[in-house]
PDB file of C-alpha atoms in Angstrom:
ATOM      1  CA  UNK A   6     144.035 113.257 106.749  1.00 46.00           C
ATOM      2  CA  UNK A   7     140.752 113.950 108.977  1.00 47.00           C
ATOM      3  CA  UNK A   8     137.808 112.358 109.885  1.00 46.00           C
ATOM      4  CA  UNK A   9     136.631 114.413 106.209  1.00 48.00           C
ATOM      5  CA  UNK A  10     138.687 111.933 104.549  1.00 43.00           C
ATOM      6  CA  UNK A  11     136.912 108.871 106.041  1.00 43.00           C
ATOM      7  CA  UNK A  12     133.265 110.213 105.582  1.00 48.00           C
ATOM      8  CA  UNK A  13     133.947 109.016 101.334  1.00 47.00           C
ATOM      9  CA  UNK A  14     132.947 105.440 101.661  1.00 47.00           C
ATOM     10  CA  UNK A  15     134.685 102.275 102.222  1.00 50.00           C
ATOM     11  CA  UNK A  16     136.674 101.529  99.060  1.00 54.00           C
ATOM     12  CA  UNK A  17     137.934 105.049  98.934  1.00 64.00           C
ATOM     13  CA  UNK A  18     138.632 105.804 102.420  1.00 69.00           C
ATOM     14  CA  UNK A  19     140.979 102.496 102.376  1.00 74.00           C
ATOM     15  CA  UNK A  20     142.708 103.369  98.906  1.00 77.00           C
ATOM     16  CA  UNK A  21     143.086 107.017 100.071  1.00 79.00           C
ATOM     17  CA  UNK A  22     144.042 106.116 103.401  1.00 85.00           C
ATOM     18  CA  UNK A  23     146.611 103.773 103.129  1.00 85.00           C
ATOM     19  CA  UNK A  24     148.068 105.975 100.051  1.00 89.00           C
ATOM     20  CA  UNK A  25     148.317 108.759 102.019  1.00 88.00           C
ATOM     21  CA  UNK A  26     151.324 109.748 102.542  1.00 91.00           C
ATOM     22  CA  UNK A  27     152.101 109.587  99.183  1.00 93.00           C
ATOM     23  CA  UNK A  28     149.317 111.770  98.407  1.00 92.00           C
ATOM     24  CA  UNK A  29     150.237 114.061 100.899  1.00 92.00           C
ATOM     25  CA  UNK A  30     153.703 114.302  99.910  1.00 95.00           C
ATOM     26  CA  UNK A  31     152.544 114.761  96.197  1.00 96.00           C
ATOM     27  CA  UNK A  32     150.577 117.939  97.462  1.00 94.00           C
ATOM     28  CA  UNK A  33     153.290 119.719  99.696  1.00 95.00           C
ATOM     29  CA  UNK A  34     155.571 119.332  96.552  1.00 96.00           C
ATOM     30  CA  UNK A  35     153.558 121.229  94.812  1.00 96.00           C
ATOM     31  CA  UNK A  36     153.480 124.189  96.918  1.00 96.00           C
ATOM     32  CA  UNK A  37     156.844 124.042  98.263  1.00 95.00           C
ATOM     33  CA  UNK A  38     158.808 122.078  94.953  1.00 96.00           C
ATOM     34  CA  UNK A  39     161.283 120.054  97.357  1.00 97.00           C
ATOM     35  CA  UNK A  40     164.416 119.682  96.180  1.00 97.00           C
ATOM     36  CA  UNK A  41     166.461 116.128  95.687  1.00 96.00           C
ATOM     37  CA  UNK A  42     167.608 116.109  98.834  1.00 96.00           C
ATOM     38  CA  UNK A  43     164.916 117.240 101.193  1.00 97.00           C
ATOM     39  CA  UNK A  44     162.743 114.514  99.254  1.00 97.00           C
ATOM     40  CA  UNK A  45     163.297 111.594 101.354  1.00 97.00           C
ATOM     41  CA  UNK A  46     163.613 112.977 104.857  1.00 97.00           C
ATOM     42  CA  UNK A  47     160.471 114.111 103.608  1.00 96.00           C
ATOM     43  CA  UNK A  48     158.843 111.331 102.371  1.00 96.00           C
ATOM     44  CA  UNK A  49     160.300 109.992 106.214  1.00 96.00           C
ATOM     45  CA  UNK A  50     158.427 112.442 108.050  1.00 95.00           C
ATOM     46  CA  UNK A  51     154.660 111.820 106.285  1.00 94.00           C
ATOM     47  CA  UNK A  52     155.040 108.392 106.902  1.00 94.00           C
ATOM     48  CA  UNK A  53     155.816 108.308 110.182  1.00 95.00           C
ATOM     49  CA  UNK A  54     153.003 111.029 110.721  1.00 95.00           C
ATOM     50  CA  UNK A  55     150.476 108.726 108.808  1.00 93.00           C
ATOM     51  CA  UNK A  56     151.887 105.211 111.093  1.00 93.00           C
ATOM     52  CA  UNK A  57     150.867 107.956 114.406  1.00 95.00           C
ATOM     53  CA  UNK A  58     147.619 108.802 112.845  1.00 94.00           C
ATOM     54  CA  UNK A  59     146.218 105.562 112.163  1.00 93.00           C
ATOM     55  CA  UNK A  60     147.380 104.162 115.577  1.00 93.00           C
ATOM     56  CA  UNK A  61     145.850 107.066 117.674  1.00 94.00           C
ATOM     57  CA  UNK A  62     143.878 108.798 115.797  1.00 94.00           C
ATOM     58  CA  UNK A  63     141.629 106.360 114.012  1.00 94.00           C
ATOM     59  CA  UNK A  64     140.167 105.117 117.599  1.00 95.00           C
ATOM     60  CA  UNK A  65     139.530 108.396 118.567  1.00 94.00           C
ATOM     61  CA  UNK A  66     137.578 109.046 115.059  1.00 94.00           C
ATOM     62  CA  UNK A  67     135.690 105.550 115.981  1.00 95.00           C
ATOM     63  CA  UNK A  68     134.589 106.734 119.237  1.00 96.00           C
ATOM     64  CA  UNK A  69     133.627 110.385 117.534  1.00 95.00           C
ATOM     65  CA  UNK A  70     131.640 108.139 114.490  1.00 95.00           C
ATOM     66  CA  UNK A  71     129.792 106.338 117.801  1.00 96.00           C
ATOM     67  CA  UNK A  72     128.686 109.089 119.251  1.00 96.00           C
ATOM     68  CA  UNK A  73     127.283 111.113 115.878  1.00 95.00           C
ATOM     69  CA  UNK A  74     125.605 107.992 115.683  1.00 96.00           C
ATOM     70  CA  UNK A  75     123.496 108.360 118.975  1.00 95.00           C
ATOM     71  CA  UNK A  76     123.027 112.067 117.639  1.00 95.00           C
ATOM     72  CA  UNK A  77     121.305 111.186 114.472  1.00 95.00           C
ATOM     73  CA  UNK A  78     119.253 109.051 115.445  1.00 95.00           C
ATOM     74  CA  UNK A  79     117.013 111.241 116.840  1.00 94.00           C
ATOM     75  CA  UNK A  80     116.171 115.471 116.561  1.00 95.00           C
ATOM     76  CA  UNK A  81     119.258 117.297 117.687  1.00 95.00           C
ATOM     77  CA  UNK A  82     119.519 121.022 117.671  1.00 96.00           C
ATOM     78  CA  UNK A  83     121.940 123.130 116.924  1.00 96.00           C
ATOM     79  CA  UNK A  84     124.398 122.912 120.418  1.00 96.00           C
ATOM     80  CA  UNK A  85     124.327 119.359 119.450  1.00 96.00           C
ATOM     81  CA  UNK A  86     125.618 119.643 115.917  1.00 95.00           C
ATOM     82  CA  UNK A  87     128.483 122.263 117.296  1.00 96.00           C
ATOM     83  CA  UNK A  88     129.769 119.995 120.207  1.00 95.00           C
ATOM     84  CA  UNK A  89     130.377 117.368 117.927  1.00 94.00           C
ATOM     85  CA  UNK A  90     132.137 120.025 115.567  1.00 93.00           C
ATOM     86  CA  UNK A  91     134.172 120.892 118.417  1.00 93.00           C
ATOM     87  CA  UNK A  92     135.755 117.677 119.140  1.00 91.00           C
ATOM     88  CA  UNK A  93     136.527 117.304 115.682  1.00 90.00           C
ATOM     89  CA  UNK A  94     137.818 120.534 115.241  1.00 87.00           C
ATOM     90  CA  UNK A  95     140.049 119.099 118.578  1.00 85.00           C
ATOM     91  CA  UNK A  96     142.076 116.620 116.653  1.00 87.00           C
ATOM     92  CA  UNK A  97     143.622 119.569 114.462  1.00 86.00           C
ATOM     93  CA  UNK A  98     146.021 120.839 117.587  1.00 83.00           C
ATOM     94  CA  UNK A  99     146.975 116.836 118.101  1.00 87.00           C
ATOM     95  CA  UNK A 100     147.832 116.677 114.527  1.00 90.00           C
ATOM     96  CA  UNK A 101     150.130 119.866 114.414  1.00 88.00           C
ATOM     97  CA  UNK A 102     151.679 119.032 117.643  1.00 88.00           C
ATOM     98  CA  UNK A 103     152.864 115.584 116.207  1.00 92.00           C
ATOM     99  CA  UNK A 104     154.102 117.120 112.503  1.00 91.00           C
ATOM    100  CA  UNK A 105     155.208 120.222 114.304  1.00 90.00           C
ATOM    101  CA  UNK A 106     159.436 118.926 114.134  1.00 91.00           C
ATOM    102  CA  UNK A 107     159.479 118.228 110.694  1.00 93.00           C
ATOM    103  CA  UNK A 108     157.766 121.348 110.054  1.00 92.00           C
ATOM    104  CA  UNK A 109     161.187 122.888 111.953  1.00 92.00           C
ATOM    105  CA  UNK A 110     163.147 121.407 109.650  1.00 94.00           C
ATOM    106  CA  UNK A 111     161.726 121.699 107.014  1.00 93.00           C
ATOM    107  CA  UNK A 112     161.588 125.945 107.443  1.00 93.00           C
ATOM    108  CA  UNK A 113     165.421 125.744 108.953  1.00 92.00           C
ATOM    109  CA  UNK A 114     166.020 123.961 105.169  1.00 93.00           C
ATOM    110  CA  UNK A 115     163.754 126.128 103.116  1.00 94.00           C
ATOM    111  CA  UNK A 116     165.460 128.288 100.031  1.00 95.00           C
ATOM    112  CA  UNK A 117     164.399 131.338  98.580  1.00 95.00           C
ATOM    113  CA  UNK A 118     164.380 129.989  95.404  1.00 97.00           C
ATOM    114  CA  UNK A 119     161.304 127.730  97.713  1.00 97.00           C
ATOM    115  CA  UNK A 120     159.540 130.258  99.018  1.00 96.00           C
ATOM    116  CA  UNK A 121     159.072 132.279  96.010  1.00 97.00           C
ATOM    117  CA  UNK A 122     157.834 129.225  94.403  1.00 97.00           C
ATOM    118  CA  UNK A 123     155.237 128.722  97.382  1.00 97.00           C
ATOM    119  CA  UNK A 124     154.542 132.329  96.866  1.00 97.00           C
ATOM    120  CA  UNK A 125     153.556 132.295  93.453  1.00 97.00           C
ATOM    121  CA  UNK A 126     151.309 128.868  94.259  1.00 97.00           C
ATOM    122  CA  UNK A 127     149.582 131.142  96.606  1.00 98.00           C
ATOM    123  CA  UNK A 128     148.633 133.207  93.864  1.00 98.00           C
ATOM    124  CA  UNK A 129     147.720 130.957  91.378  1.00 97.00           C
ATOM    125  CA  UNK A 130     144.946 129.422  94.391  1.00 97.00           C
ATOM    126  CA  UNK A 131     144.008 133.080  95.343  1.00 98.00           C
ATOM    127  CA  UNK A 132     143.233 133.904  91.833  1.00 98.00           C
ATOM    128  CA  UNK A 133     141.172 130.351  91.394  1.00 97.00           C
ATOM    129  CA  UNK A 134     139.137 131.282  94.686  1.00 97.00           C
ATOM    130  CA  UNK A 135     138.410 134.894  93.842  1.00 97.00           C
ATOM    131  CA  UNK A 136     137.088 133.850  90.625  1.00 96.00           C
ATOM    132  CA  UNK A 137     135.136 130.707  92.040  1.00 95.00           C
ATOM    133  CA  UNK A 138     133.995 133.421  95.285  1.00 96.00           C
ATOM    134  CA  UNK A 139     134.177 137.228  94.695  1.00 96.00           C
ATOM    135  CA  UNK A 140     134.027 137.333  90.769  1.00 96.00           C
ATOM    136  CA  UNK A 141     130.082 135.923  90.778  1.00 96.00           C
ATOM    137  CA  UNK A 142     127.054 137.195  91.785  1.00 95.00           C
ATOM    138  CA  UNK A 143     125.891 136.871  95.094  1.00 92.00           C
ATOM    139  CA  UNK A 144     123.427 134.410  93.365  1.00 94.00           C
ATOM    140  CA  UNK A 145     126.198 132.339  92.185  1.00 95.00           C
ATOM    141  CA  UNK A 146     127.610 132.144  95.396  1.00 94.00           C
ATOM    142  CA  UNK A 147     124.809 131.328  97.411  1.00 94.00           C
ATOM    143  CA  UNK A 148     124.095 128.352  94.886  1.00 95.00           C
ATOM    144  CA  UNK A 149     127.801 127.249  95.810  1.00 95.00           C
ATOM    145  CA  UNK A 150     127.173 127.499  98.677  1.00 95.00           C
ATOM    146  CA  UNK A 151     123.587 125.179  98.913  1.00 96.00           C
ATOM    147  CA  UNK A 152     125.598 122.898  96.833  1.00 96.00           C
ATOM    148  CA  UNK A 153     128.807 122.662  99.469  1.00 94.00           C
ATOM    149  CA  UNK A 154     126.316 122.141 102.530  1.00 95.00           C
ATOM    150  CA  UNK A 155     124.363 119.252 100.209  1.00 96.00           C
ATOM    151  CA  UNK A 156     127.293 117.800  99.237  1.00 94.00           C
ATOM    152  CA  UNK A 157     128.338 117.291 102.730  1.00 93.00           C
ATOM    153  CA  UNK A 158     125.184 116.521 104.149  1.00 94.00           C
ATOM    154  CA  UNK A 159     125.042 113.397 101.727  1.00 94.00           C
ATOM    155  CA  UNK A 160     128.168 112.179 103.639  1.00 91.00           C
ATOM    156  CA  UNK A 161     125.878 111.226 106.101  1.00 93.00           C
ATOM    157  CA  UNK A 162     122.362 110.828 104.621  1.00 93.00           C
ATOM    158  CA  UNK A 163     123.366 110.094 101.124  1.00 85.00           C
ATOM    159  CA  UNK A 164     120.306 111.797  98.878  1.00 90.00           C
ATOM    160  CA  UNK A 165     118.954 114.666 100.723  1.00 95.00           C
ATOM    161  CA  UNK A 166     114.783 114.318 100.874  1.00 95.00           C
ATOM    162  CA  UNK A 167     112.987 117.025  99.662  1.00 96.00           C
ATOM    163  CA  UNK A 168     111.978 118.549 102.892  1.00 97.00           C
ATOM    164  CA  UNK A 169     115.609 118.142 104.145  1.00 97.00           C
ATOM    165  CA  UNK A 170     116.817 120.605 100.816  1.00 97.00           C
ATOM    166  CA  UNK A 171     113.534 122.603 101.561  1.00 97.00           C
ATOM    167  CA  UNK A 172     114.799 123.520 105.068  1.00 97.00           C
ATOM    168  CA  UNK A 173     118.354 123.713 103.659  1.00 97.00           C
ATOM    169  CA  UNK A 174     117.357 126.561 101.630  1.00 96.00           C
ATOM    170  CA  UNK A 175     115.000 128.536 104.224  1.00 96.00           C
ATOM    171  CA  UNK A 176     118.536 128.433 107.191  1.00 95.00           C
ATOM    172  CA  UNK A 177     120.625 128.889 104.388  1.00 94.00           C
ATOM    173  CA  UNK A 178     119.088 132.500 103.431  1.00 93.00           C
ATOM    174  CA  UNK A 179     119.905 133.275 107.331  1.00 93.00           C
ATOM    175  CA  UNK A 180     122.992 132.834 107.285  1.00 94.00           C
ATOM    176  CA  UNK A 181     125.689 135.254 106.500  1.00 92.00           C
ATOM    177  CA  UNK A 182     128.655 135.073 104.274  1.00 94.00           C
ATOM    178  CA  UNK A 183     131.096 137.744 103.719  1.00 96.00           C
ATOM    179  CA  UNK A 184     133.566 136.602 101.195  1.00 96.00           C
ATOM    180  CA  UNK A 185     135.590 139.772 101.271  1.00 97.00           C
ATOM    181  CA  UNK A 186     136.892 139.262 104.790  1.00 97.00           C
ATOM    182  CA  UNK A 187     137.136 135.409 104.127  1.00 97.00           C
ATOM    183  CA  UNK A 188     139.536 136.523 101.227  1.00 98.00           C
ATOM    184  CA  UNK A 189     141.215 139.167 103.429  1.00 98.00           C
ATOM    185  CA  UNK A 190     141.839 136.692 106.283  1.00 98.00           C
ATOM    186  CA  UNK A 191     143.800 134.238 103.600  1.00 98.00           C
ATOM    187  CA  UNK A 192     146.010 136.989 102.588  1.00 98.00           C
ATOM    188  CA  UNK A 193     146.767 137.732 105.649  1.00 98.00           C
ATOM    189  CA  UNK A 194     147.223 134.284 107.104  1.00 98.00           C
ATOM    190  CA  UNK A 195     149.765 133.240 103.446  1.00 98.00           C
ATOM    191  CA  UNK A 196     151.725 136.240 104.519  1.00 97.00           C
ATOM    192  CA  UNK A 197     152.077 135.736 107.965  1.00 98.00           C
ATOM    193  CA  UNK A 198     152.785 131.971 107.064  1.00 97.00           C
ATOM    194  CA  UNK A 199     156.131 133.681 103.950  1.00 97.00           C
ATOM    195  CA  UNK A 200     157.044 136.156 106.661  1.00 97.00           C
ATOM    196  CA  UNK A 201     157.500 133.296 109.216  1.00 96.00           C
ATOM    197  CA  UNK A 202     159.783 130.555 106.880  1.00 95.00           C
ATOM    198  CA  UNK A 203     161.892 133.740 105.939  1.00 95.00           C
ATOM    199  CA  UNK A 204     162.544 134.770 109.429  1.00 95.00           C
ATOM    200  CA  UNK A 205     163.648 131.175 110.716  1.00 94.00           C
ATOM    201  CA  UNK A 206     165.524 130.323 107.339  1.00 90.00           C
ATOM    202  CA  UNK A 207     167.476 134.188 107.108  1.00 90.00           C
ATOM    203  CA  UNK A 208     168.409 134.103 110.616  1.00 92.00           C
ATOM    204  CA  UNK A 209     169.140 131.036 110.636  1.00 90.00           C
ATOM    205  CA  UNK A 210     167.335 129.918 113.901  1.00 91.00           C
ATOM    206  CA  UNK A 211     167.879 126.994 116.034  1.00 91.00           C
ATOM    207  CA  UNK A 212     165.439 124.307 116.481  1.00 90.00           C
ATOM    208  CA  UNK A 213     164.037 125.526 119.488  1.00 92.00           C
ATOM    209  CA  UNK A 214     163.957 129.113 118.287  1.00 95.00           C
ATOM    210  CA  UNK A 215     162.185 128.047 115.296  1.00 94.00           C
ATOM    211  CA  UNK A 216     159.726 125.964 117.289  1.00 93.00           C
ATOM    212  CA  UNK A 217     158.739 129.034 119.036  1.00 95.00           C
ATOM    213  CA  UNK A 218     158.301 130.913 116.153  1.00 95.00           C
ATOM    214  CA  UNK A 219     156.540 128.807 114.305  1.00 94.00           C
ATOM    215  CA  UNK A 220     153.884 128.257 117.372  1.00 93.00           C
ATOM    216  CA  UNK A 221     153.279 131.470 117.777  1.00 95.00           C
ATOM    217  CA  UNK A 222     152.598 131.557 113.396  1.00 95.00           C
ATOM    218  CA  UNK A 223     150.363 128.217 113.868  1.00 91.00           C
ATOM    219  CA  UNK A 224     148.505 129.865 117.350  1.00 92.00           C
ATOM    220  CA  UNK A 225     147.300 133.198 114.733  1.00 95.00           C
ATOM    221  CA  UNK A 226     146.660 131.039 111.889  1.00 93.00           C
ATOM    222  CA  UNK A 227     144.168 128.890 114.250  1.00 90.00           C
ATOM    223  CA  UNK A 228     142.668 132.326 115.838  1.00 93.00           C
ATOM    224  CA  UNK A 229     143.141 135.313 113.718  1.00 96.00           C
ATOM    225  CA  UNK A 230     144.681 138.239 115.087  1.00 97.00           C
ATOM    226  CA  UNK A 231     141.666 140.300 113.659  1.00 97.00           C
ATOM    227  CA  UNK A 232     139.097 140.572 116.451  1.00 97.00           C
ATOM    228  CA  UNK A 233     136.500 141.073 113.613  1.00 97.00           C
ATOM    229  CA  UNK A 234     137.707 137.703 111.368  1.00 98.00           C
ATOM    230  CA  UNK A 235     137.246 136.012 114.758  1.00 97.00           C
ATOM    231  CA  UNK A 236     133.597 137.170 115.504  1.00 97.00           C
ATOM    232  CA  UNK A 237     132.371 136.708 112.163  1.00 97.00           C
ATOM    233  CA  UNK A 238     134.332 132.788 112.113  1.00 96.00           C
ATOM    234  CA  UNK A 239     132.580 131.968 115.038  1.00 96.00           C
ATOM    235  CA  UNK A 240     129.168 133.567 113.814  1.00 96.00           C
ATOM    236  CA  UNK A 241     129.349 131.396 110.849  1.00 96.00           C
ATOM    237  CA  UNK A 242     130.175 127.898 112.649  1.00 95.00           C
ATOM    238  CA  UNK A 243     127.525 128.503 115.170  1.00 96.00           C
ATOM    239  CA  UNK A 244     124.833 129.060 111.767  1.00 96.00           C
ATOM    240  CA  UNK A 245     126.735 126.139 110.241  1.00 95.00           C
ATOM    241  CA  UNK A 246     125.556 123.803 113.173  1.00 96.00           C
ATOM    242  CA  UNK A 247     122.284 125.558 112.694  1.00 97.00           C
ATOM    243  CA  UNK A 248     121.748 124.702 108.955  1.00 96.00           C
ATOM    244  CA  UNK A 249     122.933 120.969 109.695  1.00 96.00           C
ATOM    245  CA  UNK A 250     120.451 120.440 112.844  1.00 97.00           C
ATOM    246  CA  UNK A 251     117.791 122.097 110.118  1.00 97.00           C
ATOM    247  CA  UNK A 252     118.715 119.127 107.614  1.00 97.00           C
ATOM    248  CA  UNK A 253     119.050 116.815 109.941  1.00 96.00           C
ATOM    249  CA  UNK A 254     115.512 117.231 111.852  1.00 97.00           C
ATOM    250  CA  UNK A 255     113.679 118.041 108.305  1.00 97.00           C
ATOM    251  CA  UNK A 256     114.534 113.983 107.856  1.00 96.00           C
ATOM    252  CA  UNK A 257     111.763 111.431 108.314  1.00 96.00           C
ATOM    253  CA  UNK A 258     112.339 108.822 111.106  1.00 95.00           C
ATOM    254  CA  UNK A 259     113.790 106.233 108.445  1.00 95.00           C
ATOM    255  CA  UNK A 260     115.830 108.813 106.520  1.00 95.00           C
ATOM    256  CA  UNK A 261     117.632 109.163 110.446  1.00 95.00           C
ATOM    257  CA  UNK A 262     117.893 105.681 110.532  1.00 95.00           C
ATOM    258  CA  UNK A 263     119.516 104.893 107.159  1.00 95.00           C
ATOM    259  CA  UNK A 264     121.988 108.113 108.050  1.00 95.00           C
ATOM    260  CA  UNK A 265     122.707 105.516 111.698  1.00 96.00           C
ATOM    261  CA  UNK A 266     123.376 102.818 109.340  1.00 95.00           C
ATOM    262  CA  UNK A 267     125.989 104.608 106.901  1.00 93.00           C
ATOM    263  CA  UNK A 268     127.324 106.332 109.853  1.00 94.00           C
ATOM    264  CA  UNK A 269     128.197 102.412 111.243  1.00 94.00           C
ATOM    265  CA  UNK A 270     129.416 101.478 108.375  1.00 91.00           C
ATOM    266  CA  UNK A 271     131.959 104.301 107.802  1.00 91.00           C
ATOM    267  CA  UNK A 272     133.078 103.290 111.717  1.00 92.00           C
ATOM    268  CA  UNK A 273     133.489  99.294 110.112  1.00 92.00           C
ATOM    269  CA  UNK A 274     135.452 100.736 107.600  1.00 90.00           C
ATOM    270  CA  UNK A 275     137.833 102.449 110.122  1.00 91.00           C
ATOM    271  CA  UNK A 276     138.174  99.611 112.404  1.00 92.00           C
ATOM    272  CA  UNK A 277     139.057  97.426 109.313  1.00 90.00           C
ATOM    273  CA  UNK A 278     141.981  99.878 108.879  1.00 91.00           C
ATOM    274  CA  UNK A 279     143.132  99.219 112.295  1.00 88.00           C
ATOM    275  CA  UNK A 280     143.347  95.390 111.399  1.00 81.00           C
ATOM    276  CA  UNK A 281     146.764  94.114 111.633  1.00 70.00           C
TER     277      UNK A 281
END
């Protein structure tokens, strides 16, 4: 429930939007299988986190679309492209400060019976992603790769020009991409995450015990405890806002403008969701 979800175009960002805590609930159920009676308090909790999103976070995502919009529309370089990354990458801490009590209860309520079943989830998704990652050739992954950062791109500019894939490609070959330590870093971070529900549910912590420990879980699963993961994260955001200024100044004056005009109408499309 970011400002990814509303980059998909109008009638899908509505459908998806207002269904989503449905959808939401739907995919924690899957990785944590909630039983009958943690299902409504549940169900409870995503709502009221999706009512708080759409009243304070949608106008915040409406002043964000705004000011992409003044970006576009002209060259930018890369600093450009990363401070408007950061603010995005701001509304995450807003968003697990406001679920952070259910998330309490939730791991105070948590069986083992639960946790082995999120466990073996984990595995099933670690399997998929080594196979779709680190079982392919490093040809195969860089062509996942030019096909994520198109496929985003396309968000904003819908069909990439020629030049625009053309100077996709050339960054793209700069950048690095070590899928090992990605891997490594989501093994680490799932454990953590196990290690952290078992401690609060075994010994049986109170709320603001649990609170604690689940902050200080959330603080290393925002920045890793591996100095090295934290280097190489930060390496690959800053060539991230490097191969999306490349795109974006490889576009022909018109191309920018039609990329202002999409941009204004995924900010309609949020301020019709704000309509009583």
């Amino acid at each position: 429930m970011g400002l990814a979800l509303v980059l998909q175009g109008c009638s899908v960002v509505k459908l998806a939007y207002n269904q989503a805590p449905e959808l939401l609930y739907w995919r924690f159920d899957s990785y944590i299988d909630f039983t009958e009676a943690q299902a409504p308090r549940a169900r409870e909790e995503l709502a009221r986190f999706a009512q708080w999103h759409r009243n304070t976070q949608l106008p915040e995502y409406i002043t964000l679309l705004q000011k992409v919009q003044q970006t576009v529309a002209n060259p930018a370089e890369a600093p450009q492209v990363c401070a408007l990354f950061d603010q995005a990458r701001g509304k995450v801490a807003a968003m697990t400060q406001q679920i952070e009590p259910a998330v309490v209860w939730l791991a105070s309520n948590v069986s083992t019976e639960q946790l082995q079943h999120l466990e073996r989830k984990y595995t099933k998704t670690n399997t998929e992603w080594r196979q779709e990652w680190l079982d392919v050739s490093p040809q195969a992954a860089q062509k996942k790769r030019y096909e994520f950062f198109v496929k985003r791109a396309e968000l904003v500019y819908e069909n990439l020009q020629d030049t625009q894939k053309a100077a996709l490609q050339a960054r793209l070959a700069q950048t690095s991409f070590d899928a090992q330590m990605i891997y490594a870093e989501r093994l680490r971070n799932q454990q953590d995450q196990l290690q952290t529900l078992r401690r609060i549910a075994q010994e049986k912590l109170a709320p603001p015990q649990a609170q604690e420990v689940l902050r200080d879980y959330l603080a290393r699963s925002l920045s890793s405890p591996n100095a090295q993961y934290r280097r190489y994260q930060e390496q690959a955001i800053a060539q991230g806002c490097a191969v999306f200024s490349a795109i974006h100044n490889a576009a022909s004056p018109a191309h920018r403008q039609q990329a202002v005009t999409r941009l204004k109408g995924y900010e309609d499309d949020l301020r019709a969701l704000l309509a009583p």
